[in-house]
PDB file of C-alpha atoms and ligand atoms in Angstrom:
ATOM      1  CA  UNK W  89     -23.850  32.733 112.578  1.00  0.00           C
ATOM      2  CA  UNK W  90     -24.287  34.743 109.490  1.00  0.00           C
ATOM      3  CA  UNK W  91     -27.013  33.738 107.119  1.00  0.00           C
ATOM      4  CA  UNK W  92     -26.111  32.557 103.700  1.00  0.00           C
ATOM      5  CA  UNK W  93     -27.425  34.197 100.563  1.00  0.00           C
ATOM      6  CA  UNK W  94     -29.592  31.204  99.849  1.00  0.00           C
ATOM      7  CA  UNK W  95     -31.366  31.460 103.066  1.00  0.00           C
ATOM      8  CA  UNK W  96     -32.781  34.830 102.145  1.00  0.00           C
ATOM      9  CA  UNK W  97     -36.185  33.618 100.771  1.00  0.00           C
ATOM     10  CA  UNK W  98     -39.609  35.057 101.083  1.00  0.00           C
ATOM     11  CA  UNK W  99     -39.812  37.633 103.787  1.00  0.00           C
ATOM     12  CA  UNK W 100     -40.594  36.056 107.096  1.00  0.00           C
ATOM     13  CA  UNK W 101     -43.879  36.896 108.788  1.00  0.00           C
ATOM     14  CA  UNK W 102     -42.111  37.537 112.129  1.00  0.00           C
ATOM     15  CA  UNK W 103     -38.741  39.358 112.921  1.00  0.00           C
ATOM     16  CA  UNK W 104     -35.721  37.065 112.652  1.00  0.00           C
ATOM     17  CA  UNK W 105     -34.043  36.470 116.090  1.00  0.00           C
ATOM     18  CA  UNK W 106     -30.625  37.074 114.612  1.00  0.00           C
ATOM     19  CA  UNK W 107     -31.593  40.616 113.801  1.00  0.00           C
ATOM     20  CA  UNK W 108     -32.828  41.472 117.201  1.00  0.00           C
ATOM     21  CA  UNK W 109     -29.391  40.632 118.868  1.00  0.00           C
ATOM     22  CA  UNK W 110     -27.454  42.742 116.225  1.00  0.00           C
ATOM     23  CA  UNK W 111     -26.006  46.048 117.225  1.00  0.00           C
ATOM     24  CA  UNK W 112     -28.008  47.865 114.389  1.00  0.00           C
ATOM     25  CA  UNK W 113     -31.301  46.536 115.714  1.00  0.00           C
ATOM     26  CA  UNK W 114     -32.507  49.532 117.808  1.00  0.00           C
ATOM     27  CA  UNK W 115     -31.848  51.891 114.817  1.00  0.00           C
ATOM     28  CA  UNK W 116     -33.317  49.433 112.262  1.00  0.00           C
ATOM     29  CA  UNK W 117     -36.426  49.099 114.383  1.00  0.00           C
ATOM     30  CA  UNK W 118     -37.020  52.698 115.090  1.00  0.00           C
ATOM     31  CA  UNK W 119     -36.457  53.959 111.528  1.00  0.00           C
ATOM     32  CA  UNK W 120     -38.442  51.088 109.932  1.00  0.00           C
ATOM     33  CA  UNK W 121     -41.370  51.767 112.230  1.00  0.00           C
ATOM     34  CA  UNK W 122     -41.243  55.502 111.483  1.00  0.00           C
ATOM     35  CA  UNK W 123     -40.966  55.004 107.742  1.00  0.00           C
ATOM     36  CA  UNK W 124     -43.787  52.459 107.498  1.00  0.00           C
ATOM     37  CA  UNK W 125     -46.110  54.539 109.517  1.00  0.00           C
ATOM     38  CA  UNK W 126     -45.298  57.754 107.366  1.00  0.00           C
ATOM     39  CA  UNK W 127     -45.577  55.740 104.034  1.00  0.00           C
ATOM     40  CA  UNK W 128     -49.357  55.351 104.362  1.00  0.00           C
ATOM     41  CA  UNK W 129     -49.962  58.957 105.381  1.00  0.00           C
ATOM     42  CA  UNK W 130     -51.467  60.892 102.405  1.00  0.00           C
ATOM     43  CA  UNK W 131     -49.959  63.862 100.647  1.00  0.00           C
ATOM     44  CA  UNK W 132     -53.448  65.296  99.818  1.00  0.00           C
ATOM     45  CA  UNK W 133     -53.949  68.812 101.241  1.00  0.00           C
ATOM     46  CA  UNK W 134     -50.396  68.746 102.761  1.00  0.00           C
ATOM     47  CA  UNK W 135     -48.569  71.879 101.715  1.00  0.00           C
ATOM     48  CA  UNK W 136     -45.500  71.680  99.670  1.00  0.00           C
ATOM     49  CA  UNK W 137     -46.089  68.281  97.976  1.00  0.00           C
ATOM     50  CA  UNK W 138     -46.255  68.727  94.165  1.00  0.00           C
ATOM     51  CA  UNK W 139     -47.439  66.109  91.913  1.00  0.00           C
ATOM     52  CA  UNK W 140     -44.768  65.588  89.192  1.00  0.00           C
ATOM     53  CA  UNK W 141     -45.782  62.332  87.527  1.00  0.00           C
ATOM     54  CA  UNK W 142     -49.051  60.496  86.904  1.00  0.00           C
ATOM     55  CA  UNK W 143     -49.830  57.424  84.873  1.00  0.00           C
ATOM     56  CA  UNK W 144     -52.721  55.001  85.410  1.00  0.00           C
ATOM     57  CA  UNK W 145     -52.842  54.361  89.224  1.00  0.00           C
ATOM     58  CA  UNK W 146     -49.384  55.773  89.849  1.00  0.00           C
ATOM     59  CA  UNK W 147     -48.932  59.241  91.340  1.00  0.00           C
ATOM     60  CA  UNK W 148     -45.467  60.764  92.258  1.00  0.00           C
ATOM     61  CA  UNK W 149     -45.021  63.684  94.447  1.00  0.00           C
ATOM     62  CA  UNK W 150     -42.000  65.665  95.544  1.00  0.00           C
ATOM     63  CA  UNK W 151     -41.095  68.563  97.967  1.00  0.00           C
ATOM     64  CA  UNK W 152     -38.423  70.717  96.716  1.00  0.00           C
ATOM     65  CA  UNK W 153     -35.774  71.124  99.429  1.00  0.00           C
ATOM     66  CA  UNK W 154     -32.208  72.388  99.209  1.00  0.00           C
ATOM     67  CA  UNK W 155     -29.589  72.442 101.878  1.00  0.00           C
ATOM     68  CA  UNK W 156     -26.508  74.451 101.017  1.00  0.00           C
ATOM     69  CA  UNK W 157     -27.449  74.370  97.370  1.00  0.00           C
ATOM     70  CA  UNK W 158     -27.803  70.496  97.425  1.00  0.00           C
ATOM     71  CA  UNK W 159     -30.969  68.857  96.300  1.00  0.00           C
ATOM     72  CA  UNK W 160     -32.715  66.805  99.147  1.00  0.00           C
ATOM     73  CA  UNK W 161     -36.247  66.635  97.569  1.00  0.00           C
ATOM     74  CA  UNK W 162     -38.319  64.107  99.604  1.00  0.00           C
ATOM     75  CA  UNK W 163     -40.239  61.886  97.115  1.00  0.00           C
ATOM     76  CA  UNK W 164     -43.447  59.984  97.717  1.00  0.00           C
ATOM     77  CA  UNK W 165     -45.216  57.757  95.206  1.00  0.00           C
ATOM     78  CA  UNK W 166     -48.505  55.928  95.365  1.00  0.00           C
ATOM     79  CA  UNK W 167     -49.360  52.976  93.081  1.00  0.00           C
ATOM     80  CA  UNK W 168     -51.765  50.096  92.783  1.00  0.00           C
ATOM     81  CA  UNK W 169     -51.000  46.677  91.320  1.00  0.00           C
ATOM     82  CA  UNK W 170     -53.445  43.680  90.806  1.00  0.00           C
ATOM     83  CA  UNK W 171     -52.625  40.089  91.221  1.00  0.00           C
ATOM     84  CA  UNK W 172     -49.478  40.187  93.370  1.00  0.00           C
ATOM     85  CA  UNK W 173     -49.225  40.410  97.104  1.00  0.00           C
ATOM     86  CA  UNK W 174     -47.392  42.764  99.357  1.00  0.00           C
ATOM     87  CA  UNK W 175     -45.107  39.919 100.503  1.00  0.00           C
ATOM     88  CA  UNK W 176     -44.247  39.146  96.925  1.00  0.00           C
ATOM     89  CA  UNK W 177     -43.580  42.797  96.031  1.00  0.00           C
ATOM     90  CA  UNK W 178     -41.173  43.048  99.004  1.00  0.00           C
ATOM     91  CA  UNK W 179     -39.457  39.776  98.212  1.00  0.00           C
ATOM     92  CA  UNK W 180     -38.443  41.047  94.920  1.00  0.00           C
ATOM     93  CA  UNK W 181     -37.441  44.424  96.222  1.00  0.00           C
ATOM     94  CA  UNK W 182     -35.383  43.011  99.106  1.00  0.00           C
ATOM     95  CA  UNK W 183     -33.702  39.977  97.627  1.00  0.00           C
ATOM     96  CA  UNK W 184     -30.455  40.914  95.918  1.00  0.00           C
ATOM     97  CA  UNK W 185     -30.745  38.101  93.527  1.00  0.00           C
ATOM     98  CA  UNK W 186     -33.247  40.020  91.409  1.00  0.00           C
ATOM     99  CA  UNK W 187     -31.851  43.551  91.768  1.00  0.00           C
ATOM    100  CA  UNK W 188     -29.849  43.856  88.480  1.00  0.00           C
ATOM    101  CA  UNK W 189     -33.068  42.783  86.642  1.00  0.00           C
ATOM    102  CA  UNK W 190     -35.114  45.751  87.644  1.00  0.00           C
ATOM    103  CA  UNK W 191     -32.691  48.403  88.883  1.00  0.00           C
ATOM    104  CA  UNK W 192     -31.244  50.303  85.918  1.00  0.00           C
ATOM    105  CA  UNK W 193     -29.379  53.013  87.819  1.00  0.00           C
ATOM    106  CA  UNK W 194     -27.173  50.410  89.424  1.00  0.00           C
ATOM    107  CA  UNK W 195     -23.699  49.681  88.405  1.00  0.00           C
ATOM    108  CA  UNK W 196     -22.327  47.347  91.197  1.00  0.00           C
ATOM    109  CA  UNK W 197     -23.972  45.709  94.264  1.00  0.00           C
ATOM    110  CA  UNK W 198     -22.220  43.837  97.086  1.00  0.00           C
ATOM    111  CA  UNK W 199     -23.464  42.273 100.246  1.00  0.00           C
ATOM    112  CA  UNK W 200     -21.405  43.681 103.066  1.00  0.00           C
ATOM    113  CA  UNK W 201     -23.084  41.791 105.782  1.00  0.00           C
ATOM    114  CA  UNK W 202     -25.862  39.254 106.001  1.00  0.00           C
ATOM    115  CA  UNK W 203     -27.394  39.972 109.330  1.00  0.00           C
ATOM    116  CA  UNK W 204     -30.470  37.769 109.191  1.00  0.00           C
ATOM    117  CA  UNK W 205     -33.012  36.502 106.767  1.00  0.00           C
ATOM    118  CA  UNK W 206     -34.738  39.862 106.911  1.00  0.00           C
ATOM    119  CA  UNK W 207     -31.716  42.340 107.172  1.00  0.00           C
ATOM    120  CA  UNK W 208     -28.774  42.830 104.874  1.00  0.00           C
ATOM    121  CA  UNK W 209     -26.166  45.643 104.524  1.00  0.00           C
ATOM    122  CA  UNK W 210     -25.371  46.590 100.937  1.00  0.00           C
ATOM    123  CA  UNK W 211     -22.652  48.526  99.203  1.00  0.00           C
ATOM    124  CA  UNK W 212     -23.846  49.863  95.796  1.00  0.00           C
ATOM    125  CA  UNK W 213     -22.389  52.100  93.126  1.00  0.00           C
ATOM    126  CA  UNK W 214     -24.658  53.999  90.675  1.00  0.00           C
ATOM    127  CA  UNK W 215     -24.124  54.953  87.062  1.00  0.00           C
ATOM    128  CA  UNK W 216     -22.385  58.193  86.717  1.00  0.00           C
ATOM    129  CA  UNK W 217     -24.500  61.245  85.970  1.00  0.00           C
ATOM    130  CA  UNK W 218     -22.664  63.749  83.817  1.00  0.00           C
ATOM    131  CA  UNK W 219     -21.128  66.148  84.967  1.00  0.00           C
ATOM    132  CA  UNK W 220     -21.390  65.040  88.537  1.00  0.00           C
ATOM    133  CA  UNK W 221     -18.955  62.509  90.253  1.00  0.00           C
ATOM    134  CA  UNK W 222     -20.095  58.968  90.591  1.00  0.00           C
ATOM    135  CA  UNK W 223     -22.070  58.037  93.653  1.00  0.00           C
ATOM    136  CA  UNK W 224     -21.955  55.017  96.018  1.00  0.00           C
ATOM    137  CA  UNK W 225     -24.049  54.127  98.940  1.00  0.00           C
ATOM    138  CA  UNK W 226     -23.773  51.934 102.022  1.00  0.00           C
ATOM    139  CA  UNK W 227     -27.038  50.970 103.593  1.00  0.00           C
ATOM    140  CA  UNK W 228     -28.941  48.408 105.622  1.00  0.00           C
ATOM    141  CA  UNK W 229     -32.068  46.942 104.144  1.00  0.00           C
ATOM    142  CA  UNK W 230     -34.901  45.337 106.282  1.00  0.00           C
ATOM    143  CA  UNK W 231     -37.945  43.613 105.349  1.00  0.00           C
ATOM    144  CA  UNK W 232     -40.910  43.084 107.810  1.00  0.00           C
ATOM    145  CA  UNK W 233     -44.478  42.393 108.080  1.00  0.00           C
ATOM    146  CA  UNK W 234     -46.987  44.757 109.556  1.00  0.00           C
ATOM    147  CA  UNK W 235     -50.728  44.580 110.408  1.00  0.00           C
ATOM    148  CA  UNK W 236     -53.391  44.626 107.644  1.00  0.00           C
ATOM    149  CA  UNK W 237     -51.469  42.249 105.162  1.00  0.00           C
ATOM    150  CA  UNK W 238     -48.671  44.873 104.937  1.00  0.00           C
ATOM    151  CA  UNK W 239     -45.084  44.118 104.124  1.00  0.00           C
ATOM    152  CA  UNK W 240     -42.421  46.805 103.912  1.00  0.00           C
ATOM    153  CA  UNK W 241     -38.717  47.289 103.088  1.00  0.00           C
ATOM    154  CA  UNK W 242     -36.830  50.032 104.632  1.00  0.00           C
ATOM    155  CA  UNK W 243     -33.315  51.011 103.391  1.00  0.00           C
ATOM    156  CA  UNK W 244     -31.111  53.499 105.385  1.00  0.00           C
ATOM    157  CA  UNK W 245     -27.544  54.585 105.090  1.00  0.00           C
ATOM    158  CA  UNK W 246     -25.007  53.324 107.548  1.00  0.00           C
ATOM    159  CA  UNK W 247     -21.200  53.227 108.052  1.00  0.00           C
ATOM    160  CA  UNK W 248     -18.708  50.373 107.909  1.00  0.00           C
ATOM    161  CA  UNK W 249     -14.915  50.741 108.508  1.00  0.00           C
ATOM    162  CA  UNK W 250     -14.163  48.502 105.580  1.00  0.00           C
ATOM    163  CA  UNK W 251     -16.098  50.740 103.201  1.00  0.00           C
ATOM    164  CA  UNK W 252     -14.888  54.257 103.971  1.00  0.00           C
ATOM    165  CA  UNK W 253     -16.784  57.013 102.202  1.00  0.00           C
ATOM    166  CA  UNK W 254     -15.210  59.443  99.569  1.00  0.00           C
ATOM    167  CA  UNK W 255     -12.066  57.312  99.474  1.00  0.00           C
ATOM    168  CA  UNK W 256     -11.976  56.441  95.847  1.00  0.00           C
ATOM    169  CA  UNK W 257     -13.619  57.807  92.739  1.00  0.00           C
ATOM    170  CA  UNK W 258     -17.144  57.895  94.329  1.00  0.00           C
ATOM    171  CA  UNK W 259     -18.887  60.338  96.570  1.00  0.00           C
ATOM    172  CA  UNK W 260     -21.043  58.679  99.236  1.00  0.00           C
ATOM    173  CA  UNK W 261     -24.688  59.557  98.966  1.00  0.00           C
ATOM    174  CA  UNK W 262     -27.135  59.067 101.903  1.00  0.00           C
ATOM    175  CA  UNK W 263     -30.464  57.498 101.412  1.00  0.00           C
ATOM    176  CA  UNK W 264     -33.672  56.652 103.307  1.00  0.00           C
ATOM    177  CA  UNK W 265     -36.151  54.677 101.329  1.00  0.00           C
ATOM    178  CA  UNK W 266     -39.334  52.683 102.204  1.00  0.00           C
ATOM    179  CA  UNK W 267     -41.319  50.465  99.960  1.00  0.00           C
ATOM    180  CA  UNK W 268     -44.535  49.666 101.897  1.00  0.00           C
ATOM    181  CA  UNK W 269     -47.197  47.413 100.422  1.00  0.00           C
ATOM    182  CA  UNK W 270     -50.666  46.495 101.634  1.00  0.00           C
ATOM    183  CA  UNK W 271     -52.936  43.788 100.138  1.00  0.00           C
ATOM    184  CA  UNK W 272     -56.786  43.847 100.162  1.00  0.00           C
ATOM    185  CA  UNK W 273     -59.400  41.582  98.575  1.00  0.00           C
ATOM    186  CA  UNK W 274     -63.218  41.476  98.735  1.00  0.00           C
ATOM    187  CA  UNK W 275     -64.755  40.366 102.062  1.00  0.00           C
ATOM    188  CA  UNK W 276     -65.938  36.927 102.205  1.00  0.00           C
ATOM    189  CA  UNK W 277     -63.707  35.757  99.297  1.00  0.00           C
ATOM    190  CA  UNK W 278     -60.480  33.805  99.451  1.00  0.00           C
ATOM    191  CA  UNK W 279     -57.448  35.876  98.159  1.00  0.00           C
ATOM    192  CA  UNK W 280     -56.389  34.808  94.654  1.00  0.00           C
ATOM    193  CA  UNK W 281     -54.473  36.318  91.738  1.00  0.00           C
ATOM    194  CA  UNK W 282     -57.830  37.364  90.350  1.00  0.00           C
ATOM    195  CA  UNK W 283     -59.138  39.386  93.272  1.00  0.00           C
ATOM    196  CA  UNK W 284     -56.247  40.814  95.156  1.00  0.00           C
ATOM    197  CA  UNK W 285     -55.153  44.542  94.900  1.00  0.00           C
ATOM    198  CA  UNK W 286     -51.851  45.791  96.477  1.00  0.00           C
ATOM    199  CA  UNK W 287     -51.443  49.413  97.341  1.00  0.00           C
ATOM    200  CA  UNK W 288     -47.855  50.634  97.137  1.00  0.00           C
ATOM    201  CA  UNK W 289     -46.314  53.608  98.881  1.00  0.00           C
ATOM    202  CA  UNK W 290     -42.749  54.352  97.984  1.00  0.00           C
ATOM    203  CA  UNK W 291     -40.829  57.121  99.797  1.00  0.00           C
ATOM    204  CA  UNK W 292     -37.324  58.130  99.141  1.00  0.00           C
ATOM    205  CA  UNK W 293     -34.956  60.826 100.346  1.00  0.00           C
ATOM    206  CA  UNK W 294     -31.492  61.056  98.835  1.00  0.00           C
ATOM    207  CA  UNK W 295     -28.741  63.407 100.105  1.00  0.00           C
ATOM    208  CA  UNK W 296     -26.282  63.509  97.142  1.00  0.00           C
ATOM    209  CA  UNK W 297     -23.371  63.899  99.693  1.00  0.00           C
ATOM    210  CA  UNK W 298     -21.569  66.488  97.730  1.00  0.00           C
ATOM    211  CA  UNK W 299     -22.094  69.004  94.891  1.00  0.00           C
ATOM    212  CA  UNK W 300     -24.347  67.943  92.035  1.00  0.00           C
ATOM    213  CA  UNK W 301     -26.120  70.414  89.747  1.00  0.00           C
ATOM    214  CA  UNK W 302     -29.540  70.876  91.026  1.00  0.00           C
ATOM    215  CA  UNK W 303     -31.191  71.081  87.546  1.00  0.00           C
ATOM    216  CA  UNK W 304     -29.507  67.947  86.354  1.00  0.00           C
ATOM    217  CA  UNK W 305     -30.278  66.060  89.420  1.00  0.00           C
ATOM    218  CA  UNK W 306     -34.006  67.031  89.433  1.00  0.00           C
ATOM    219  CA  UNK W 307     -34.236  66.043  85.849  1.00  0.00           C
ATOM    220  CA  UNK W 308     -32.763  62.703  86.551  1.00  0.00           C
ATOM    221  CA  UNK W 309     -35.160  62.091  89.395  1.00  0.00           C
ATOM    222  CA  UNK W 310     -38.156  63.155  87.344  1.00  0.00           C
ATOM    223  CA  UNK W 311     -37.181  60.624  84.722  1.00  0.00           C
ATOM    224  CA  UNK W 312     -35.763  57.713  86.870  1.00  0.00           C
ATOM    225  CA  UNK W 313     -38.254  57.377  89.668  1.00  0.00           C
ATOM    226  CA  UNK W 314     -41.394  56.857  87.468  1.00  0.00           C
ATOM    227  CA  UNK W 315     -39.362  54.561  85.284  1.00  0.00           C
ATOM    228  CA  UNK W 316     -38.161  52.559  88.294  1.00  0.00           C
ATOM    229  CA  UNK W 317     -41.622  52.152  89.862  1.00  0.00           C
ATOM    230  CA  UNK W 318     -43.313  51.089  86.610  1.00  0.00           C
ATOM    231  CA  UNK W 319     -40.544  48.781  85.634  1.00  0.00           C
ATOM    232  CA  UNK W 320     -40.305  47.079  89.120  1.00  0.00           C
ATOM    233  CA  UNK W 321     -44.096  46.656  89.339  1.00  0.00           C
ATOM    234  CA  UNK W 322     -44.204  45.123  85.816  1.00  0.00           C
ATOM    235  CA  UNK W 323     -41.214  42.940  86.750  1.00  0.00           C
ATOM    236  CA  UNK W 324     -42.929  41.419  89.931  1.00  0.00           C
ATOM    237  CA  UNK W 325     -46.191  40.775  87.854  1.00  0.00           C
ATOM    238  CA  UNK W 326     -44.132  38.850  85.308  1.00  0.00           C
ATOM    239  CA  UNK W 327     -42.180  36.954  87.924  1.00  0.00           C
ATOM    240  CA  UNK W 328     -45.324  35.847  89.781  1.00  0.00           C
ATOM    241  CA  UNK W 329     -47.423  34.883  86.711  1.00  0.00           C
ATOM    242  CA  UNK W 330     -48.030  31.038  86.951  1.00  0.00           C
ATOM    243  CA  UNK W 331     -46.520  30.873  90.434  1.00  0.00           C
ATOM    244  CA  UNK W 332     -48.834  30.130  93.345  1.00  0.00           C
ATOM    245  CA  UNK W 333     -49.888  33.252  95.407  1.00  0.00           C
ATOM    246  CA  UNK W 334     -48.243  33.871  98.778  1.00  0.00           C
ATOM    247  CA  UNK W 335     -49.892  36.321 100.996  1.00  0.00           C
TER     248      UNK W 335
HETATM  249  O1  6CM M  51     -35.126  52.282  95.905  1.00  0.00           O
HETATM  250  C1  6CM M  51     -34.548  51.874  94.895  1.00  0.00           C
HETATM  251  N1  6CM M  51     -33.512  50.954  95.020  1.00  0.00           N
HETATM  252  C2  6CM M  51     -33.128  50.431  96.118  1.00  0.00           C
HETATM  253  C3  6CM M  51     -32.232  49.218  95.899  1.00  0.00           C
HETATM  254  O2  6CM M  51     -31.035  49.498  95.111  1.00  0.00           O
HETATM  255  C4  6CM M  51     -32.336  51.347  97.157  1.00  0.00           C
HETATM  256  C5  6CM M  51     -31.541  52.344  96.383  1.00  0.00           C
HETATM  257  C6  6CM M  51     -31.255  53.517  96.843  1.00  0.00           C
HETATM  258  C7  6CM M  51     -30.418  54.446  96.222  1.00  0.00           C
HETATM  259  C8  6CM M  51     -31.205  55.456  95.504  1.00  0.00           C
HETATM  260  C9  6CM M  51     -30.169  56.439  94.873  1.00  0.00           C
HETATM  261  C10 6CM M  51     -30.861  57.065  93.669  1.00  0.00           C
HETATM  262  C11 6CM M  51     -29.807  57.852  92.908  1.00  0.00           C
HETATM  263  C12 6CM M  51     -29.929  57.281  91.405  1.00  0.00           C
HETATM  264  C13 6CM M  51     -29.299  58.187  90.537  1.00  0.00           C
HETATM  265  C14 6CM M  51     -27.862  58.090  90.448  1.00  0.00           C
HETATM  266  C15 6CM M  51     -27.076  58.850  91.582  1.00  0.00           C
HETATM  267  C16 6CM M  51     -26.234  59.991  91.104  1.00  0.00           C
HETATM  268  C17 6CM M  51     -26.696  61.265  91.901  1.00  0.00           C
HETATM  269  C18 6CM M  51     -25.615  62.194  92.002  1.00  0.00           C
HETATM  270  C19 6CM M  51     -25.428  63.091  90.725  1.00  0.00           C
HETATM  271  O3  6CM M  51     -33.260  51.919  97.982  1.00  0.00           O
HETATM  272  C20 6CM M  51     -34.907  52.550  93.530  1.00  0.00           C
HETATM  273  C21 6CM M  51     -34.187  53.630  93.369  1.00  0.00           C
HETATM  274  C22 6CM M  51     -34.673  54.363  92.028  1.00  0.00           C
HETATM  275  C23 6CM M  51     -33.784  55.574  91.827  1.00  0.00           C
HETATM  276  C24 6CM M  51     -34.323  56.384  90.640  1.00  0.00           C
END
């Protein structure tokens, strides 16, 4: 049976059985595992990564990459947040109930399929960037726990016969995103809002799916990604204030 929207609550500490029997499971498991592993690998010393935004604990890197003139720059960001857990961060990133409150590039969002409490398929349209055509995306989203007080959300493009690409005004873009978070606190102490620190690794690769001017796209990314990560992090801090901590 499909899960209802209300069932999607805090990320479960173990994989939901309903996900493991779904046809997308092998792909979801493989890509999530790869993405979470790569997320915590550093960029320091690796050739090609250029720092393009830095503010407080936040660092954002990109690797310039073009295929047939289309910008595919992989992006990697590191950040730290105090007082909220990895599980809480991933809850607000995964759960569609909050998305319009922190995602400013979004125009519409629909749940195409509710696979399980930890996996959903979304169709989203984004605000149009002049002079390019408007974009949409269809992707699965999966949240899971990993060792060392880690939780991560992986989003990856998929297909669905009811949502054909490039059929209306939108050009379909393709996305692979991973938000991986790890919580730590001083040895010998009990975790609390006063002593936990969560390290965030956010990776994103967007294939625009069709022509878009490289300069405009890079300018949009340079402005929008730092804005997103700061806004989202502050949003979670605000939401969690005065709520009991969940690790
Ligand atoms: O990761 C983010 N959001 C997730 C939930 O919505 C999800 C979204 C992925 C789509 C990322 C697409 C970025 C493109 C935005 C610009 C508009 C597209 C026009 C491009 C063609 C000219 O993983 C946060 C995403 C933050 C993006 C700045």
